[in-house]
Short mmCIF file of C-alpha atoms and ligand atoms in Angstrom, two decimals:
data_model
loop_
_atom_site.label_atom_id
_atom_site.label_comp_id
_atom_site.label_asym_id
_atom_site.label_seq_id
_atom_site.Cartn_x
_atom_site.Cartn_y
_atom_site.Cartn_z
CA MET D 1 0.00 0.00 0.00
CA ARG D 2 1.19 3.48 -0.87
CA ARG D 3 2.06 5.60 2.14
CA ILE D 4 -0.85 7.88 2.95
CA PRO D 5 0.00 11.59 2.94
CA SER D 6 -1.05 14.24 5.43
CA VAL D 7 -4.57 15.60 5.04
CA ALA D 8 -3.49 18.82 3.35
CA VAL D 9 -1.63 16.84 0.71
CA ALA D 10 -4.41 14.27 0.41
CA ALA D 11 -6.94 17.03 -0.17
CA SER D 12 -4.72 18.57 -2.80
CA LEU D 13 -4.31 15.23 -4.56
CA LEU D 14 -8.05 15.19 -5.10
CA CYS D 15 -7.95 18.63 -6.62
CA SER D 16 -6.37 18.70 -10.05
CA THR D 17 -5.38 22.37 -9.83
CA ALA D 18 -3.36 21.95 -6.64
CA SER D 19 -0.95 19.27 -7.78
CA SER D 20 2.02 21.56 -7.11
CA VAL D 21 1.66 20.83 -3.39
CA GLN D 22 2.51 17.20 -4.06
CA GLY D 23 5.83 16.14 -2.60
CA GLN D 24 6.36 19.28 -0.54
CA GLU D 25 7.35 18.81 3.08
CA GLN D 26 4.54 19.66 5.45
CA THR D 27 5.56 22.13 8.13
CA PRO D 28 5.12 20.82 11.68
CA ASP D 29 1.89 21.99 13.26
CA TRP D 30 0.31 21.92 16.70
CA LYS D 31 -0.12 18.17 16.52
CA GLN D 32 3.62 17.49 16.59
CA GLY D 33 4.59 16.57 20.14
CA ALA D 34 1.04 17.23 21.35
CA VAL D 35 -1.04 15.14 23.75
CA CYS D 36 -4.86 15.24 23.91
CA TYR D 37 -6.83 14.74 27.12
CA GLU D 38 -10.30 13.14 27.06
CA ILE D 39 -12.76 14.69 29.53
CA PHE D 40 -16.19 13.58 30.72
CA VAL D 41 -17.62 16.96 31.79
CA ARG D 42 -20.19 15.34 34.12
CA SER D 43 -17.33 13.87 36.14
CA PHE D 44 -14.58 16.48 35.92
CA HIS D 45 -15.49 19.29 38.30
CA ASP D 46 -18.76 20.68 39.68
CA SER D 47 -18.92 24.47 40.11
CA ASP D 48 -22.37 24.79 41.72
CA ASN D 49 -22.50 21.79 44.05
CA ASP D 50 -25.45 20.04 42.42
CA GLY D 51 -23.26 16.92 42.11
CA VAL D 52 -22.94 17.17 38.35
CA GLY D 53 -19.73 18.39 36.70
CA ASP D 54 -20.19 21.39 34.44
CA LEU D 55 -18.41 23.74 32.03
CA ARG D 56 -17.66 26.34 34.70
CA GLY D 57 -16.17 23.60 36.82
CA LEU D 58 -14.03 22.51 33.89
CA ILE D 59 -12.83 26.09 33.37
CA GLU D 60 -11.75 26.20 37.04
CA LYS D 61 -9.60 23.11 36.44
CA LEU D 62 -8.11 23.97 33.04
CA ASP D 63 -4.79 24.81 34.67
CA HIS D 64 -4.45 21.15 35.57
CA VAL D 65 -4.48 20.34 31.86
CA ASN D 66 -2.36 23.30 30.78
CA ASP D 67 -1.76 26.57 32.64
CA GLY D 68 -0.53 28.29 29.50
CA SER D 69 2.99 28.86 30.76
CA PRO D 70 5.57 26.75 28.89
CA ALA D 71 7.98 27.15 31.82
CA SER D 72 5.57 25.74 34.38
CA THR D 73 5.61 22.03 35.10
CA ARG D 74 2.70 22.07 37.54
CA ASP D 75 0.34 21.27 34.66
CA LEU D 76 0.07 18.19 32.48
CA GLY D 77 1.02 20.17 29.38
CA ALA D 78 -1.68 18.66 27.16
CA THR D 79 -2.50 21.04 24.30
CA CYS D 80 -5.83 19.61 23.32
CA ILE D 81 -8.94 18.34 25.07
CA TRP D 82 -11.71 16.11 23.74
CA LEU D 83 -15.02 16.64 25.51
CA MET D 84 -17.39 13.68 25.51
CA PRO D 85 -20.87 14.80 24.36
CA ILE D 86 -21.96 18.14 25.78
CA ALA D 87 -25.13 18.72 23.73
CA ALA D 88 -28.57 18.43 25.36
CA SER D 89 -29.40 14.83 26.21
CA PRO D 90 -31.69 12.91 28.58
CA SER D 91 -28.98 10.38 29.52
CA TYR D 92 -25.99 10.77 31.84
CA HIS D 93 -23.49 9.95 29.05
CA GLY D 94 -24.94 12.26 26.43
CA TYR D 95 -24.54 10.00 23.39
CA ASP D 96 -28.27 10.39 22.65
CA VAL D 97 -28.73 14.00 21.66
CA THR D 98 -32.05 15.90 21.77
CA ASP D 99 -30.70 19.29 20.63
CA TYR D 100 -27.50 19.48 18.63
CA TYR D 101 -27.36 23.27 18.99
CA ARG D 102 -27.62 23.58 22.74
CA ILE D 103 -25.31 22.77 25.62
CA GLU D 104 -26.78 20.20 28.02
CA PRO D 105 -28.44 22.43 30.67
CA ALA D 106 -26.86 20.48 33.54
CA TYR D 107 -23.45 21.44 32.06
CA GLY D 108 -24.26 25.13 31.53
CA THR D 109 -25.15 27.39 28.64
CA ASN D 110 -23.84 28.09 25.16
CA GLU D 111 -22.29 31.25 26.61
CA ASP D 112 -20.46 29.16 29.23
CA PHE D 113 -19.11 27.05 26.39
CA LYS D 114 -17.83 30.09 24.52
CA GLN D 115 -16.10 31.20 27.71
CA LEU D 116 -14.53 27.75 28.00
CA ILE D 117 -13.21 28.10 24.44
CA ALA D 118 -11.71 31.51 25.27
CA GLU D 119 -10.11 30.22 28.49
CA ALA D 120 -8.77 27.12 26.74
CA HIS D 121 -7.32 29.06 23.83
CA GLN D 122 -5.66 31.47 26.26
CA ARG D 123 -3.79 28.46 27.64
CA GLY D 124 -2.91 27.02 24.23
CA ILE D 125 -5.48 24.23 24.52
CA ARG D 126 -7.49 23.20 21.43
CA VAL D 127 -11.01 21.98 22.07
CA LEU D 128 -12.51 19.00 20.25
CA VAL D 129 -16.13 18.05 20.88
CA ASP D 130 -17.79 14.69 20.46
CA LEU D 131 -20.14 14.65 17.49
CA VAL D 132 -22.72 11.87 17.42
CA LEU D 133 -24.06 11.52 13.88
CA ASN D 134 -24.95 7.82 13.78
CA HIS D 135 -28.05 8.31 15.88
CA ALA D 136 -30.10 10.86 17.81
CA SER D 137 -32.10 10.45 20.99
CA SER D 138 -35.51 8.78 20.89
CA GLU D 139 -36.54 11.98 22.72
CA HIS D 140 -35.34 14.18 19.84
CA PRO D 141 -38.36 16.24 18.65
CA TYR D 142 -37.84 15.14 15.04
CA PHE D 143 -37.92 11.47 16.01
CA LYS D 144 -40.96 11.95 18.22
CA HIS D 145 -42.74 13.69 15.34
CA ALA D 146 -41.76 10.92 12.91
CA LEU D 147 -42.96 8.31 15.37
CA LEU D 148 -46.35 9.93 15.86
CA HIS D 149 -47.10 11.02 12.29
CA PRO D 150 -46.60 8.67 9.32
CA ASP D 151 -46.66 11.74 7.04
CA SER D 152 -44.12 13.66 9.17
CA PRO D 153 -41.45 15.50 7.16
CA TYR D 154 -38.95 13.80 9.52
CA ARG D 155 -40.18 10.29 8.74
CA ASP D 156 -37.29 9.68 6.31
CA TRP D 157 -34.75 11.09 8.78
CA PHE D 158 -34.95 7.71 10.54
CA ARG D 159 -35.60 4.13 9.43
CA PHE D 160 -38.98 2.49 9.91
CA ALA D 161 -40.03 -0.98 8.79
CA PRO D 162 -43.08 -3.21 9.19
CA GLY D 163 -41.08 -6.10 10.71
CA ALA D 164 -38.10 -6.74 13.00
CA GLY D 165 -35.00 -8.88 12.41
CA GLY D 166 -31.30 -8.60 13.10
CA ARG D 167 -29.07 -8.23 16.10
CA ASN D 168 -25.99 -6.14 16.83
CA GLU D 169 -22.58 -7.48 17.87
CA TRP D 170 -23.72 -7.55 21.52
CA GLY D 171 -26.66 -9.79 20.64
CA THR D 172 -29.44 -7.26 21.13
CA GLU D 173 -32.19 -6.48 18.61
CA VAL D 174 -31.48 -3.55 16.27
CA TRP D 175 -35.17 -3.05 15.29
CA HIS D 176 -37.37 -1.72 18.07
CA ARG D 177 -41.16 -1.85 18.28
CA SER D 178 -42.78 1.54 17.92
CA PRO D 179 -44.71 2.46 21.07
CA VAL D 180 -47.51 4.04 18.97
CA ARG D 181 -48.23 1.73 15.99
CA ASP D 182 -47.49 -1.69 14.54
CA GLU D 183 -44.05 -1.01 13.11
CA TYR D 184 -40.38 -0.99 14.04
CA TYR D 185 -37.58 1.55 13.97
CA TYR D 186 -33.85 0.95 13.57
CA GLY D 187 -31.47 1.72 16.43
CA PHE D 188 -28.19 -0.17 16.20
CA PHE D 189 -27.02 0.48 19.76
CA TRP D 190 -30.20 0.90 21.77
CA SER D 191 -33.91 1.70 21.48
CA GLY D 192 -33.13 5.12 23.00
CA MET D 193 -30.85 5.89 20.05
CA PRO D 194 -32.68 5.66 16.72
CA ASP D 195 -30.18 5.72 13.83
CA LEU D 196 -30.24 8.79 11.62
CA ASN D 197 -30.83 7.98 7.95
CA LEU D 198 -27.68 9.44 6.45
CA ARG D 199 -28.84 8.45 2.95
CA ASN D 200 -31.39 11.25 3.18
CA PRO D 201 -29.89 14.46 1.67
CA ALA D 202 -31.77 16.53 4.24
CA VAL D 203 -30.04 14.65 7.07
CA ARG D 204 -26.66 15.02 5.42
CA ALA D 205 -27.28 18.74 5.06
CA GLU D 206 -28.24 18.90 8.74
CA THR D 207 -24.96 17.20 9.81
CA LYS D 208 -23.11 19.93 7.94
CA ARG D 209 -25.19 22.67 9.56
CA ILE D 210 -24.36 21.19 12.96
CA ALA D 211 -20.64 21.15 12.14
CA THR D 212 -20.76 24.73 10.90
CA PHE D 213 -22.53 25.82 14.08
CA TRP D 214 -19.89 24.33 16.38
CA LEU D 215 -16.99 25.59 14.29
CA ARG D 216 -18.29 29.10 13.59
CA ASP D 217 -20.69 30.03 16.37
CA MET D 218 -19.15 28.04 19.22
CA GLY D 219 -15.50 28.24 18.14
CA VAL D 220 -14.40 24.61 18.48
CA ASP D 221 -11.14 23.39 16.94
CA GLY D 222 -12.53 20.12 15.69
CA PHE D 223 -14.53 17.01 16.34
CA ARG D 224 -14.27 13.48 17.62
CA LEU D 225 -16.81 11.53 15.58
CA ASP D 226 -18.57 8.74 17.40
CA ALA D 227 -19.13 5.19 16.11
CA ILE D 228 -18.36 5.98 12.50
CA ARG D 229 -17.96 2.39 11.35
CA HIS D 230 -21.71 2.04 12.01
CA LEU D 231 -22.85 5.20 10.23
CA MET D 232 -24.65 3.39 7.42
CA GLU D 233 -25.85 -0.08 6.51
CA GLU D 234 -25.92 -2.06 3.30
CA GLY D 235 -28.28 -5.02 3.54
CA ASP D 236 -27.15 -7.10 6.51
CA GLN D 237 -23.78 -5.40 6.64
CA THR D 238 -23.70 -2.93 9.53
CA THR D 239 -20.02 -1.99 9.69
CA ASN D 240 -17.51 -0.27 7.42
CA VAL D 241 -19.77 -0.19 4.33
CA SER D 242 -18.63 1.86 1.34
CA ALA D 243 -21.39 4.44 1.91
CA ASN D 244 -19.67 5.35 5.23
CA HIS D 245 -16.63 6.47 3.31
CA ASP D 246 -18.68 8.52 0.85
CA PHE D 247 -20.47 10.28 3.69
CA LEU D 248 -17.25 11.00 5.61
CA ARG D 249 -15.55 12.28 2.47
CA GLU D 250 -18.41 14.73 1.98
CA PHE D 251 -18.60 15.68 5.67
CA ALA D 252 -14.85 16.19 6.11
CA ALA D 253 -14.66 18.29 2.94
CA HIS D 254 -17.39 20.48 4.42
CA VAL D 255 -15.53 20.84 7.73
CA ARG D 256 -12.37 21.84 5.87
CA SER D 257 -14.31 24.34 3.78
CA VAL D 258 -15.63 26.03 6.94
CA SER D 259 -12.41 25.77 8.93
CA PRO D 260 -9.32 24.56 7.05
CA ASP D 261 -7.39 24.03 10.31
CA ALA D 262 -10.08 22.02 12.08
CA PHE D 263 -9.04 18.58 13.28
CA THR D 264 -11.30 15.56 12.99
CA ILE D 265 -10.72 12.18 14.62
CA GLY D 266 -12.96 9.17 14.21
CA GLU D 267 -13.84 6.22 16.39
CA VAL D 268 -13.49 3.10 14.26
CA TYR D 269 -13.47 0.41 16.93
CA ASP D 270 -11.79 -2.11 14.68
CA SER D 271 -8.52 -3.61 13.41
CA ILE D 272 -5.86 -1.49 11.70
CA GLY D 273 -6.79 -3.17 8.41
CA ALA D 274 -10.37 -1.91 8.73
CA VAL D 275 -9.25 1.54 9.92
CA LEU D 276 -6.92 2.06 6.96
CA ALA D 277 -9.94 2.05 4.61
CA TYR D 278 -10.91 5.37 6.25
CA TYR D 279 -7.88 7.12 4.69
CA PRO D 280 -6.60 9.13 2.88
CA ASP D 281 -9.39 11.58 2.10
CA GLN D 282 -11.94 11.41 4.92
CA LEU D 283 -11.26 12.44 8.54
CA ASP D 284 -7.79 13.56 9.64
CA SER D 285 -7.15 10.82 12.16
CA HIS D 286 -8.51 7.72 13.86
CA PHE D 287 -7.92 6.05 17.19
CA ALA D 288 -5.43 3.18 17.13
CA PHE D 289 -7.24 0.55 19.19
CA GLU D 290 -4.65 -2.09 18.28
CA VAL D 291 -1.83 0.05 19.69
CA ALA D 292 -3.83 0.61 22.90
CA ASP D 293 -4.39 -3.11 23.31
CA SER D 294 -0.76 -3.96 22.50
CA ILE D 295 0.57 -1.61 25.22
CA VAL D 296 -1.95 -2.62 27.89
CA SER D 297 -1.55 -6.32 27.15
CA ALA D 298 2.27 -6.19 27.14
CA VAL D 299 2.42 -4.27 30.41
CA ARG D 300 -0.14 -6.63 32.00
CA THR D 301 1.50 -9.87 30.88
CA GLY D 302 5.16 -8.84 30.99
CA SER D 303 5.78 -9.98 27.43
CA ALA D 304 7.11 -7.45 24.94
CA GLN D 305 6.54 -9.78 22.00
CA GLY D 306 4.67 -7.99 19.24
CA LEU D 307 4.30 -4.84 21.32
CA LEU D 308 5.59 -2.49 18.63
CA ALA D 309 4.03 -4.23 15.61
CA PRO D 310 0.78 -2.19 15.40
CA ALA D 311 2.62 1.14 15.85
CA LEU D 312 5.19 0.14 13.21
CA ARG D 313 2.44 -0.82 10.77
CA LEU D 314 0.65 2.52 11.27
CA GLN D 315 3.96 4.37 10.90
CA ARG D 316 4.56 2.60 7.56
CA GLU D 317 1.13 3.62 6.27
CA LEU D 318 0.39 7.04 7.79
CA PRO D 319 1.97 10.32 8.88
CA ALA D 320 2.25 10.49 12.67
CA GLU D 321 -0.42 13.18 13.08
CA ARG D 322 -2.99 10.94 11.41
CA TRP D 323 -3.24 8.17 14.01
CA SER D 324 -3.83 8.30 17.73
CA PRO D 325 -2.60 5.76 20.24
CA PHE D 326 -4.00 5.70 23.77
CA LEU D 327 -4.31 3.30 26.70
CA ARG D 328 -8.03 3.18 27.49
CA ASN D 329 -11.12 5.30 26.81
CA HIS D 330 -14.52 5.81 28.45
CA ASP D 331 -15.85 2.50 27.06
CA GLN D 332 -13.07 0.35 28.47
CA THR D 333 -11.86 -0.94 31.83
CA ARG D 334 -9.51 1.71 33.17
CA ALA D 335 -5.77 1.10 32.68
CA MET D 336 -5.02 1.03 36.42
CA THR D 337 -7.64 -1.69 36.91
CA GLU D 338 -6.11 -3.68 34.03
CA PHE D 339 -2.81 -3.39 35.88
CA GLY D 340 -4.23 -4.71 39.15
CA GLY D 341 -3.60 -1.37 40.88
CA ASP D 342 0.16 -1.63 40.28
CA ILE D 343 1.37 1.95 39.89
CA ARG D 344 4.69 0.77 38.41
CA ARG D 345 2.77 -0.79 35.52
CA ALA D 346 0.71 2.37 35.05
CA ARG D 347 3.93 4.40 34.84
CA LEU D 348 5.45 1.92 32.39
CA ALA D 349 2.39 2.05 30.13
CA ALA D 350 2.43 5.87 30.21
CA THR D 351 6.12 5.89 29.32
CA ILE D 352 5.59 3.62 26.32
CA LEU D 353 2.48 5.48 25.11
CA LEU D 354 4.13 8.89 25.38
CA THR D 355 7.36 7.83 23.67
CA LEU D 356 5.72 6.22 20.63
CA PRO D 357 4.83 8.21 17.51
CA GLY D 358 1.25 9.26 16.71
CA LEU D 359 -0.92 11.91 18.39
CA PRO D 360 -1.60 10.26 21.77
CA PHE D 361 -4.80 10.64 23.77
CA MET D 362 -5.18 10.01 27.49
CA TYR D 363 -8.34 9.57 29.54
CA TYR D 364 -8.98 11.94 32.49
CA GLY D 365 -7.83 10.40 35.76
CA GLU D 366 -5.25 8.13 34.15
CA GLU D 367 -2.60 10.54 35.45
CA VAL D 368 -3.57 9.81 39.06
CA GLY D 369 -4.14 6.11 38.47
CA MET D 370 -7.93 6.15 38.73
CA THR D 371 -9.50 2.70 38.68
CA GLY D 372 -12.81 1.59 37.20
CA ASP D 373 -14.47 -1.41 35.65
CA LYS D 374 -17.83 -2.11 33.97
CA PRO D 375 -20.69 -1.27 34.16
CA ASP D 376 -20.08 1.90 32.13
CA PRO D 377 -20.84 4.51 34.83
CA ARG D 378 -18.01 3.02 36.90
CA LEU D 379 -15.58 3.74 34.03
CA ARG D 380 -16.63 7.40 34.19
CA THR D 381 -16.62 8.25 37.90
CA PRO D 382 -15.83 11.72 39.30
CA MET D 383 -12.25 12.96 39.08
CA HIS D 384 -10.11 12.78 42.22
CA TRP D 385 -8.77 16.25 42.98
CA ASN D 386 -7.92 16.13 46.68
CA ARG D 387 -8.48 14.41 50.02
CA GLY D 388 -11.55 16.45 50.83
CA PRO D 389 -15.13 15.19 50.80
CA ALA D 390 -16.07 13.87 47.36
CA ALA D 391 -12.37 14.30 46.49
CA GLY D 392 -12.90 17.97 45.68
CA PHE D 393 -15.12 17.08 42.72
CA THR D 394 -18.21 18.67 44.29
CA GLY D 395 -19.35 20.27 47.50
CA GLY D 396 -22.59 18.32 47.13
CA VAL D 397 -23.41 14.67 46.53
CA PRO D 398 -21.61 13.32 43.44
CA TRP D 399 -23.89 12.08 40.65
CA GLU D 400 -22.04 8.75 40.84
CA PRO D 401 -20.12 7.43 43.86
CA LEU D 402 -16.35 7.89 43.70
CA GLN D 403 -13.85 5.06 43.47
CA SER D 404 -12.79 3.81 46.87
CA ASP D 405 -9.15 4.86 46.52
CA SER D 406 -9.81 8.57 46.00
CA PHE D 407 -8.10 9.46 49.28
CA LEU D 408 -4.73 8.25 47.98
CA ALA D 409 -5.03 8.47 44.20
CA ASN D 410 -5.69 12.17 43.72
CA VAL D 411 -4.07 15.28 42.27
CA GLU D 412 -3.30 16.92 45.64
CA VAL D 413 -1.46 13.91 47.06
CA MET D 414 0.41 13.13 43.87
CA ASP D 415 1.33 16.76 43.25
CA ALA D 416 3.19 16.73 46.57
CA ASP D 417 5.21 13.63 45.64
CA THR D 418 7.67 14.20 42.80
CA ALA D 419 8.02 10.43 42.33
CA SER D 420 4.27 10.05 41.69
CA LEU D 421 2.48 8.89 38.57
CA LEU D 422 1.13 12.42 38.08
CA HIS D 423 4.65 13.86 37.95
CA ALA D 424 5.67 11.10 35.52
CA TYR D 425 2.84 12.12 33.18
CA ARG D 426 3.75 15.81 33.48
CA LYS D 427 7.42 15.16 32.73
CA LEU D 428 6.73 12.84 29.81
CA ILE D 429 4.20 15.19 28.18
CA HIS D 430 6.47 18.24 28.58
CA LEU D 431 9.47 16.31 27.24
CA ARG D 432 7.45 15.06 24.27
CA ALA D 433 6.44 18.63 23.43
CA ALA D 434 10.01 19.93 23.66
CA ASP D 435 11.93 17.05 22.11
CA ALA D 436 12.09 16.82 18.31
CA ALA D 437 12.80 13.08 18.44
CA LEU D 438 9.89 12.19 20.74
CA GLY D 439 7.59 14.72 19.09
CA GLY D 440 8.19 13.77 15.49
CA GLY D 441 10.98 11.24 15.12
CA GLU D 442 10.76 7.90 13.37
CA LEU D 443 10.17 4.82 15.50
CA VAL D 444 13.06 2.39 14.98
CA PRO D 445 12.67 -0.96 16.75
CA LEU D 446 15.73 -2.52 18.36
CA GLU D 447 16.27 -6.19 19.17
CA PRO D 448 16.87 -6.88 22.87
CA ASN D 449 17.99 -10.29 24.09
CA HIS D 450 15.07 -10.92 26.45
CA PRO D 451 11.34 -11.41 25.71
CA SER D 452 10.33 -9.00 28.50
CA LEU D 453 12.45 -6.15 27.15
CA VAL D 454 11.29 -3.63 24.60
CA ALA D 455 13.80 -1.21 23.13
CA TYR D 456 13.47 1.39 20.42
CA LEU D 457 14.82 4.64 19.08
CA ARG D 458 12.93 7.76 18.16
CA ARG D 459 15.12 9.19 15.46
CA ALA D 460 14.76 12.73 14.10
CA GLN D 461 17.17 14.60 11.87
CA ASP D 462 19.35 16.06 14.61
CA ARG D 463 18.30 14.12 17.66
CA THR D 464 17.84 10.53 18.76
CA VAL D 465 16.14 9.25 21.92
CA PHE D 466 16.62 5.66 23.05
CA VAL D 467 13.92 3.95 25.14
CA ILE D 468 14.29 0.66 26.98
CA ALA D 469 11.69 -0.92 29.23
CA ASN D 470 11.62 -4.09 31.29
CA LEU D 471 8.06 -5.44 31.43
CA ALA D 472 8.99 -8.25 33.84
CA GLU D 473 8.59 -8.05 37.63
CA THR D 474 12.24 -8.91 38.18
CA ALA D 475 15.45 -7.16 37.19
CA ILE D 476 17.20 -8.24 34.00
CA SER D 477 21.00 -8.16 33.86
CA ASP D 478 23.24 -8.94 30.91
CA VAL D 479 21.06 -6.79 28.65
CA ARG D 480 22.17 -6.81 25.02
CA ILE D 481 20.67 -4.72 22.24
CA THR D 482 21.15 -5.32 18.53
CA SER D 483 19.73 -3.45 15.58
CA GLY D 484 19.27 -3.79 11.86
CA ALA D 485 21.67 -2.17 9.41
CA ALA D 486 21.59 1.60 8.77
CA THR D 487 20.05 2.35 12.17
CA LEU D 488 22.43 5.24 12.93
CA PRO D 489 25.45 6.78 11.22
CA GLY D 490 28.59 4.86 12.24
CA GLY D 491 30.55 6.16 15.24
CA VAL D 492 30.50 6.36 19.01
CA TYR D 493 27.54 7.91 20.84
CA SER D 494 27.32 9.16 24.39
CA VAL D 495 24.20 7.98 26.16
CA GLY D 496 22.79 10.55 28.57
CA GLY D 497 19.90 9.80 30.93
CA LEU D 498 16.59 11.65 30.54
CA LEU D 499 13.92 12.10 33.22
CA GLY D 500 16.16 10.74 35.96
CA ALA D 501 17.64 7.77 34.11
CA PRO D 502 21.33 7.09 34.81
CA ALA D 503 23.86 7.64 32.03
CA GLY D 504 24.27 4.56 29.85
CA GLN D 505 27.38 3.00 28.36
CA PRO D 506 28.47 4.61 25.07
CA ILE D 507 27.14 2.95 21.91
CA ARG D 508 29.51 1.93 19.13
CA VAL D 509 27.73 1.87 15.81
CA GLY D 510 29.47 -0.04 13.04
CA GLY D 511 30.24 1.30 9.57
CA ASN D 512 27.08 -0.47 8.33
CA GLY D 513 25.04 1.56 10.83
CA ARG D 514 24.32 -1.50 12.96
CA ILE D 515 24.27 -1.78 16.75
CA ASP D 516 25.73 -5.11 17.82
CA ARG D 517 25.15 -6.64 21.26
CA TYR D 518 25.22 -3.26 23.01
CA ALA D 519 25.04 -3.38 26.81
CA PRO D 520 23.45 -0.07 27.87
CA VAL D 521 23.34 -0.67 31.63
CA GLU D 522 24.45 -3.26 34.19
CA ALA D 523 20.86 -4.23 34.82
CA ILE D 524 17.38 -2.83 34.45
CA GLY D 525 14.97 -3.21 37.35
CA GLY D 526 11.60 -4.92 37.18
CA LEU D 527 8.83 -2.79 35.58
CA GLN D 528 11.36 -0.03 34.90
CA ALA D 529 11.63 2.17 31.80
CA TRP D 530 14.52 4.45 30.94
CA LEU D 531 14.93 7.16 28.35
CA PHE D 532 18.32 8.24 27.01
CA GLU D 533 19.51 10.85 24.56
CA LEU D 534 22.24 9.88 22.11
CA THR D 535 24.98 12.35 21.20
CA ARG D 536 27.51 11.47 18.52
CA ARG D 537 31.02 12.10 19.80
CA1 CA I 1 -22.97 21.37 38.49
#
């Protein structure tokens, strides 16, 4: 497969008059070295003590994400946030929208949102909002009208049929009996979420109006698009049908026409092979679920075998700003729970995630090791800010009980301990932003002599960072690292420790550019990761 270009180049390839852009180097943009932070507003911070997080509460805590001062290291240093749905919705999660043009009243007002945008931009934070176009709420006025009136103008905005038949991947019916007459409507995920009929030109036009509203009137920097592999159906096929790609091509072109710098990222909960069909000319980026699983699984099991394969495949196919690794999101068991509460494993996973290429995302609370397992509300519990009542999330009664470890795993406690997970996240994110190799360098896998070791370089033009991690519980001595040919220019390199790592032994690189049985350190401790910078002598 031909390597997929950046979006700007891809767009120009489609346009016969812009072929001169072809082959030009793209200048680095905000995405290089950036980290995005996923926030569930309901659970982040409550400003008015009704137990529900809100936009004003989020504004009060923006400094935790980024305080706007590059010199300060008391913030995470993330330069982008993704807000889970914030439009009006009857459910706690918000993925069933009743008004696409209005902020959920429990979260605040449209004016509050505009203030959030201003406060975020002041701190150098881009704001992406979740856009749910596969389905609306069964409480949406258009759906209610279509349900009640067979001659409703909104009838063809949804899908009705005389009979049922068909189940989704979780085994539940996708056709739901109408409560008012003898017919069924289609809702892939749930009866409360009737699918929008994106074959209807009026619906497609409406999705564009919604995008324009958020970009122009509300001032967002882009969108995270929900469940896009399910957008349309063809017969019995409910995922990744060709009509999805046509719709996204049209939608993304519209977004670019309104705001050429807007960033779009899609949720295609699928293999890399399936995700690659969503390039080059649709959304900018997609989440790399395979990379997430490879990191979490390696850190959980202690085996580094195959850990880098998904990231290497994506690197071969895509520019780094067009794929997004992460550890876990709001639909998955939290990373700390996957790691059995072992903070060393959480730190190791963070180190690997934040030293790989791609545009990484992290889920709120990961930085303080928040735990959580299904059912879904327990994956989305209130953020732990301090040791106070309700962990500083609210002065009232939290909408959902906190996790039991909030007294220890919180921002206040971890801020006071420079060896904490929170400080590790802060240091890694700041280093990634400042370091050309970590921010934009090529991932070059190395070959360690032990199945629990992973070792790689991030190699940019003038800078190389070397990462080694021991995924086993026990220390490994007699470490030897080998590489393929043409890994580095021949010569001797000094190996300086980064983020508290000791200095390593110098590397001798042969005339063929190969590293041969290099012993970086006497031994590497169990569940330890070290970063080094290489300087050619
Ligand atoms: Ca509130």
